[in-house]
Tab-separated table of C-alpha atoms in Angstrom:
chain	number	residue	atom	x	y	z
A	1	MET	CA	164.637	-111.528	54.980
A	2	GLN	CA	166.396	-110.514	58.201
A	3	TYR	CA	170.150	-110.103	58.518
A	4	ARG	CA	171.665	-113.000	60.483
A	5	HIS	CA	173.011	-110.644	63.162
A	6	ALA	CA	169.422	-109.875	64.184
A	7	PHE	CA	168.829	-113.540	65.073
A	8	GLU	CA	172.192	-113.786	66.793
A	9	SER	CA	171.279	-110.778	68.956
A	10	VAL	CA	168.039	-112.470	69.995
A	11	ASP	CA	170.022	-115.632	70.726
A	12	ARG	CA	172.469	-113.816	73.022
A	13	SER	CA	169.680	-111.915	74.783
A	14	LEU	CA	167.700	-115.062	75.547
A	15	ARG	CA	170.816	-116.853	76.772
A	16	ASP	CA	171.514	-114.002	79.210
A	17	ILE	CA	167.916	-113.903	80.445
A	18	MET	CA	167.489	-117.668	80.827
A	19	SER	CA	170.892	-118.081	82.527
A	20	ASP	CA	169.408	-116.398	85.606
A	21	ILE	CA	167.067	-119.390	85.897
A	22	ASP	CA	169.644	-122.041	85.082
A	23	LYS	CA	173.322	-121.359	84.346
A	24	ARG	CA	173.385	-124.279	81.885
A	25	ARG	CA	170.918	-122.456	79.641
A	26	ALA	CA	173.616	-119.921	78.750
A	27	LYS	CA	175.260	-122.604	76.593
A	28	LYS	CA	172.057	-123.562	74.754
A	29	PRO	CA	170.822	-121.736	71.617
A	30	PHE	CA	168.119	-119.184	72.459
A	31	GLY	CA	168.514	-120.055	76.122
A	32	GLY	CA	166.958	-123.481	75.645
A	33	ILE	CA	163.732	-122.003	74.248
A	34	THR	CA	162.292	-123.655	71.138
A	35	VAL	CA	162.126	-121.110	68.310
A	36	VAL	CA	160.343	-121.843	65.028
A	37	PHE	CA	161.455	-120.115	61.815
A	38	GLY	CA	159.555	-120.277	58.564
A	39	ARG	CA	160.857	-119.197	55.158
A	40	ASP	CA	162.400	-120.433	51.954
A	41	TYR	CA	166.111	-120.375	52.755
A	42	ARG	CA	166.960	-121.352	49.193
A	43	GLN	CA	165.895	-118.174	47.417
A	44	ILE	CA	164.791	-115.369	49.789
A	45	LEU	CA	167.749	-113.156	50.668
A	46	PRO	CA	168.052	-110.147	52.998
A	47	VAL	CA	167.599	-106.777	51.343
A	48	ILE	CA	170.900	-104.914	51.720
A	49	PRO	CA	171.242	-101.654	49.767
A	50	LYS	CA	174.085	-101.670	47.216
A	51	ALA	CA	175.238	-105.117	48.320
A	52	SER	CA	176.357	-107.839	45.939
A	53	ARG	CA	174.625	-111.203	45.837
A	54	ALA	CA	177.645	-112.797	47.536
A	55	GLU	CA	177.352	-110.334	50.444
A	56	MET	CA	173.624	-111.013	50.779
A	57	VAL	CA	174.162	-114.775	50.731
A	58	GLY	CA	176.819	-114.401	53.439
A	59	SER	CA	174.385	-112.489	55.657
A	60	THR	CA	171.675	-115.165	55.692
A	61	LEU	CA	170.805	-117.234	58.737
A	62	THR	CA	172.314	-120.335	57.139
A	63	LYS	CA	175.758	-118.715	57.465
A	64	SER	CA	175.331	-118.038	61.167
A	65	LYS	CA	177.138	-119.957	63.896
A	66	ILE	CA	173.785	-120.939	65.430
A	67	TRP	CA	172.605	-122.661	62.225
A	68	GLU	CA	174.219	-125.951	63.309
A	69	PHE	CA	171.624	-126.229	66.087
A	70	PHE	CA	168.677	-125.978	63.685
A	71	GLN	CA	166.496	-128.891	62.688
A	72	VAL	CA	165.292	-128.318	59.116
A	73	PHE	CA	161.987	-129.590	57.725
A	74	LEU	CA	161.582	-129.404	53.952
A	75	LEU	CA	158.263	-128.735	52.240
A	76	LYS	CA	157.221	-131.684	50.104
A	77	GLN	CA	153.634	-130.653	49.401
A	78	ASN	CA	152.055	-127.328	48.527
A	79	MET	CA	149.732	-126.769	51.496
A	80	ARG	CA	147.921	-123.878	49.776
A	81	LEU	CA	146.397	-126.164	47.173
A	82	HIS	CA	143.555	-128.497	48.065
A	83	ALA	CA	141.769	-131.294	46.292
A	84	GLY	CA	139.428	-130.433	43.450
A	85	ASN	CA	135.860	-131.486	42.839
A	86	THR	CA	136.611	-133.881	39.978
A	87	GLU	CA	139.345	-136.364	39.087
A	88	MET	CA	140.542	-134.057	36.311
A	89	GLU	CA	140.827	-131.118	38.751
A	90	ASN	CA	142.771	-133.293	41.205
A	91	LYS	CA	145.281	-134.178	38.476
A	92	VAL	CA	145.730	-130.549	37.412
A	93	ILE	CA	146.184	-129.417	41.023
A	94	ALA	CA	148.739	-132.163	41.721
A	95	ASP	CA	150.735	-131.318	38.576
A	96	PHE	CA	150.632	-127.589	39.326
A	97	SER	CA	151.791	-128.186	42.898
A	98	LYS	CA	154.807	-130.182	41.668
A	99	TRP	CA	155.630	-127.475	39.115
A	100	GLN	CA	155.555	-124.765	41.801
A	101	LEU	CA	158.001	-126.712	43.978
A	102	LEU	CA	160.309	-127.118	40.992
A	103	VAL	CA	160.265	-123.337	40.568
A	104	GLY	CA	161.308	-122.898	44.200
A	105	ASP	CA	164.106	-125.464	43.782
A	106	GLY	CA	165.360	-123.746	40.634
A	107	LYS	CA	164.822	-126.917	38.592
A	108	VAL	CA	161.991	-125.727	36.357
A	109	GLU	CA	162.511	-125.804	32.599
A	110	ASN	CA	161.856	-123.011	30.088
A	111	PHE	CA	163.445	-120.119	31.949
A	112	SER	CA	165.858	-117.499	30.674
A	113	PRO	CA	167.437	-114.248	31.948
A	114	ASP	CA	165.919	-110.933	30.936
A	115	ALA	CA	168.345	-108.959	28.761
A	116	ASP	CA	167.537	-105.624	30.447
A	117	THR	CA	167.106	-106.446	34.143
A	118	GLY	CA	168.936	-109.766	34.455
A	119	GLU	CA	165.926	-111.272	36.232
A	120	MET	CA	164.964	-114.845	35.419
A	121	LEU	CA	161.856	-115.151	33.261
A	122	ILE	CA	159.829	-118.335	33.752
A	123	LYS	CA	157.323	-119.495	31.170
A	124	ILE	CA	154.139	-120.805	32.742
A	125	PRO	CA	152.913	-123.992	31.033
A	126	ASP	CA	149.830	-123.481	28.857
A	127	GLN	CA	147.714	-125.904	30.887
A	128	TYR	CA	147.941	-123.574	33.894
A	129	VAL	CA	147.028	-120.411	31.970
A	130	VAL	CA	143.498	-119.115	31.322
A	131	HIS	CA	143.432	-118.245	27.631
A	132	THR	CA	140.842	-115.705	26.544
A	133	THR	CA	140.423	-113.068	23.864
A	134	GLN	CA	137.420	-111.359	25.436
A	135	ASN	CA	137.256	-110.441	29.137
A	136	PRO	CA	140.111	-112.077	31.144
A	137	ILE	CA	138.527	-111.261	34.519
A	138	GLU	CA	135.214	-112.749	33.414
A	139	SER	CA	136.914	-115.929	32.203
A	140	LEU	CA	138.928	-116.286	35.415
A	141	PHE	CA	135.830	-115.731	37.528
A	142	GLU	CA	133.769	-118.333	35.651
A	143	ILE	CA	136.506	-120.947	36.132
A	144	THR	CA	137.000	-120.158	39.835
A	145	TYR	CA	133.323	-119.698	40.742
A	146	PRO	CA	131.213	-121.978	38.528
A	147	GLY	CA	127.499	-121.705	39.263
A	148	PHE	CA	128.044	-118.546	41.328
A	149	LEU	CA	124.413	-117.347	41.432
A	150	ARG	CA	123.214	-120.766	42.618
A	151	ASN	CA	125.855	-121.079	45.350
A	152	MET	CA	126.669	-117.534	46.479
A	153	SER	CA	124.703	-118.002	49.708
A	154	SER	CA	126.753	-121.101	50.633
A	155	HIS	CA	129.565	-120.374	53.090
A	156	SER	CA	131.460	-123.557	52.224
A	157	TYR	CA	131.317	-122.692	48.511
A	158	LEU	CA	132.812	-119.240	49.075
A	159	ARG	CA	135.456	-120.445	51.564
A	160	SER	CA	136.724	-123.185	49.256
A	161	ARG	CA	137.941	-120.869	46.473
A	162	ALA	CA	139.668	-117.516	46.020
A	163	ILE	CA	141.347	-115.345	43.393
A	164	LEU	CA	144.763	-113.935	44.341
A	165	THR	CA	145.784	-110.677	42.685
A	166	PRO	CA	149.025	-108.665	42.641
A	167	THR	CA	147.473	-105.182	42.960
A	168	ASN	CA	144.449	-103.469	44.493
A	169	VAL	CA	143.383	-102.262	41.056
A	170	VAL	CA	142.770	-105.843	39.938
A	171	VAL	CA	140.889	-106.508	43.188
A	172	ASP	CA	138.551	-103.621	42.413
A	173	ASP	CA	137.974	-104.849	38.865
A	174	ILE	CA	137.040	-108.319	40.143
A	175	ASN	CA	134.785	-106.929	42.868
A	176	TYR	CA	132.923	-104.679	40.439
A	177	SER	CA	132.513	-107.590	38.036
A	178	ILE	CA	130.978	-109.712	40.799
A	179	LEU	CA	128.687	-106.891	41.915
A	180	GLU	CA	127.250	-106.709	38.423
A	181	LYS	CA	126.205	-110.366	38.694
A	182	ILE	CA	124.502	-110.168	42.085
A	183	PRO	CA	120.800	-109.235	41.871
A	184	GLY	CA	119.520	-106.504	44.159
A	185	THR	CA	119.905	-102.795	44.760
A	186	LEU	CA	123.398	-101.330	44.494
A	187	HIS	CA	124.364	-99.042	47.396
A	188	THR	CA	127.330	-96.654	47.295
A	189	TYR	CA	128.908	-95.378	50.533
A	190	LEU	CA	131.366	-92.474	50.583
A	191	SER	CA	133.939	-91.648	53.242
A	192	GLN	CA	134.034	-88.334	55.126
A	193	ASP	CA	136.071	-85.924	52.995
A	194	SER	CA	135.597	-82.690	54.937
A	195	THR	CA	135.647	-81.394	58.519
A	196	ASP	CA	133.767	-78.687	60.412
A	197	ASP	CA	136.966	-76.692	60.757
A	198	ALA	CA	137.881	-76.310	57.097
A	199	GLY	CA	140.464	-73.627	57.816
A	200	ASP	CA	141.516	-70.821	55.553
A	201	GLU	CA	139.942	-70.904	52.111
A	202	ASP	CA	143.325	-70.058	50.609
A	203	ASN	CA	144.973	-73.054	52.243
A	204	LYS	CA	147.968	-74.116	50.089
A	205	PHE	CA	147.517	-77.775	50.983
A	206	ARG	CA	143.964	-77.734	49.640
A	207	SER	CA	145.170	-76.155	46.410
A	208	ALA	CA	147.934	-78.686	45.926
A	209	PHE	CA	145.814	-81.708	46.906
A	210	PRO	CA	142.160	-81.165	45.926
A	211	VAL	CA	139.511	-83.405	47.466
A	212	GLU	CA	138.876	-85.132	44.137
A	213	TYR	CA	142.518	-86.213	43.963
A	214	LEU	CA	142.613	-87.477	47.561
A	215	ASN	CA	139.396	-89.449	47.017
A	216	SER	CA	140.912	-91.151	43.968
A	217	LEU	CA	143.884	-92.611	45.904
A	218	ASN	CA	143.933	-96.375	46.288
A	219	MET	CA	146.704	-97.454	48.671
A	220	PRO	CA	147.239	-100.544	50.847
A	221	CYS	CA	145.955	-100.374	54.456
A	222	ILE	CA	143.906	-97.233	53.685
A	223	PRO	CA	140.157	-97.630	53.040
A	224	LYS	CA	138.921	-96.387	49.698
A	225	HIS	CA	136.759	-93.301	49.463
A	226	GLU	CA	134.002	-95.224	47.700
A	227	LEU	CA	132.499	-98.521	48.840
A	228	LYS	CA	129.861	-100.293	46.795
A	229	SER	CA	127.730	-103.182	48.052
A	230	ARG	CA	124.618	-104.968	46.954
A	231	LEU	CA	122.095	-106.513	49.340
A	232	ALA	CA	120.393	-109.394	47.547
A	233	SER	CA	116.943	-110.430	48.694
A	234	LEU	CA	116.290	-114.034	49.718
A	235	SER	CA	113.977	-114.460	46.762
A	236	CYS	CA	116.912	-113.814	44.435
A	237	LEU	CA	118.983	-116.537	46.053
């Protein structure tokens, strides 16, 4: 999502640096150094405030003068998906992988623009959706981690599956649901929310942001105030 001029600046800098070693390197892209780029050039555009789509397309690396020197490798297989445990799972995974690539190529069916935002809405096929009328997190967990209590001590079992979520709130809901299943004593650890030098009791910052509010914040890259864990005994495993 970088503007093409950023890459062109790196190109010129490396040509200048490497030309001190060999003058011929000044004519080679990136000074003759192999540079690997990874992204989806078909749909990920630079973020330019108040710019039209045409302006953003014109600022991509594919419109740069150095693009002619690139060797492009196209993704033909979804490397994030692995083989399942049964023949039926293998078929579902293979079909889902093909469908995802069609989405990236803009060739997927059943999509339409949103009337309010103009964004394209894609309907996920029913066979890839977990349908439930009770607890969606519970249903998703049972499908992803079958036989959890029997296999939760197996490293290979835990490494071979994962649940991806869009927000930290969903992560917490899944974690709490799993904690309820694990036998053992539940321990709660709290972060330090005060200091020895508390300052003036009439501090305006403390009035505007009480400790209870600060402890309730859940933001990326900042540890939560409350951490819960459960240490299961070997007899429970």
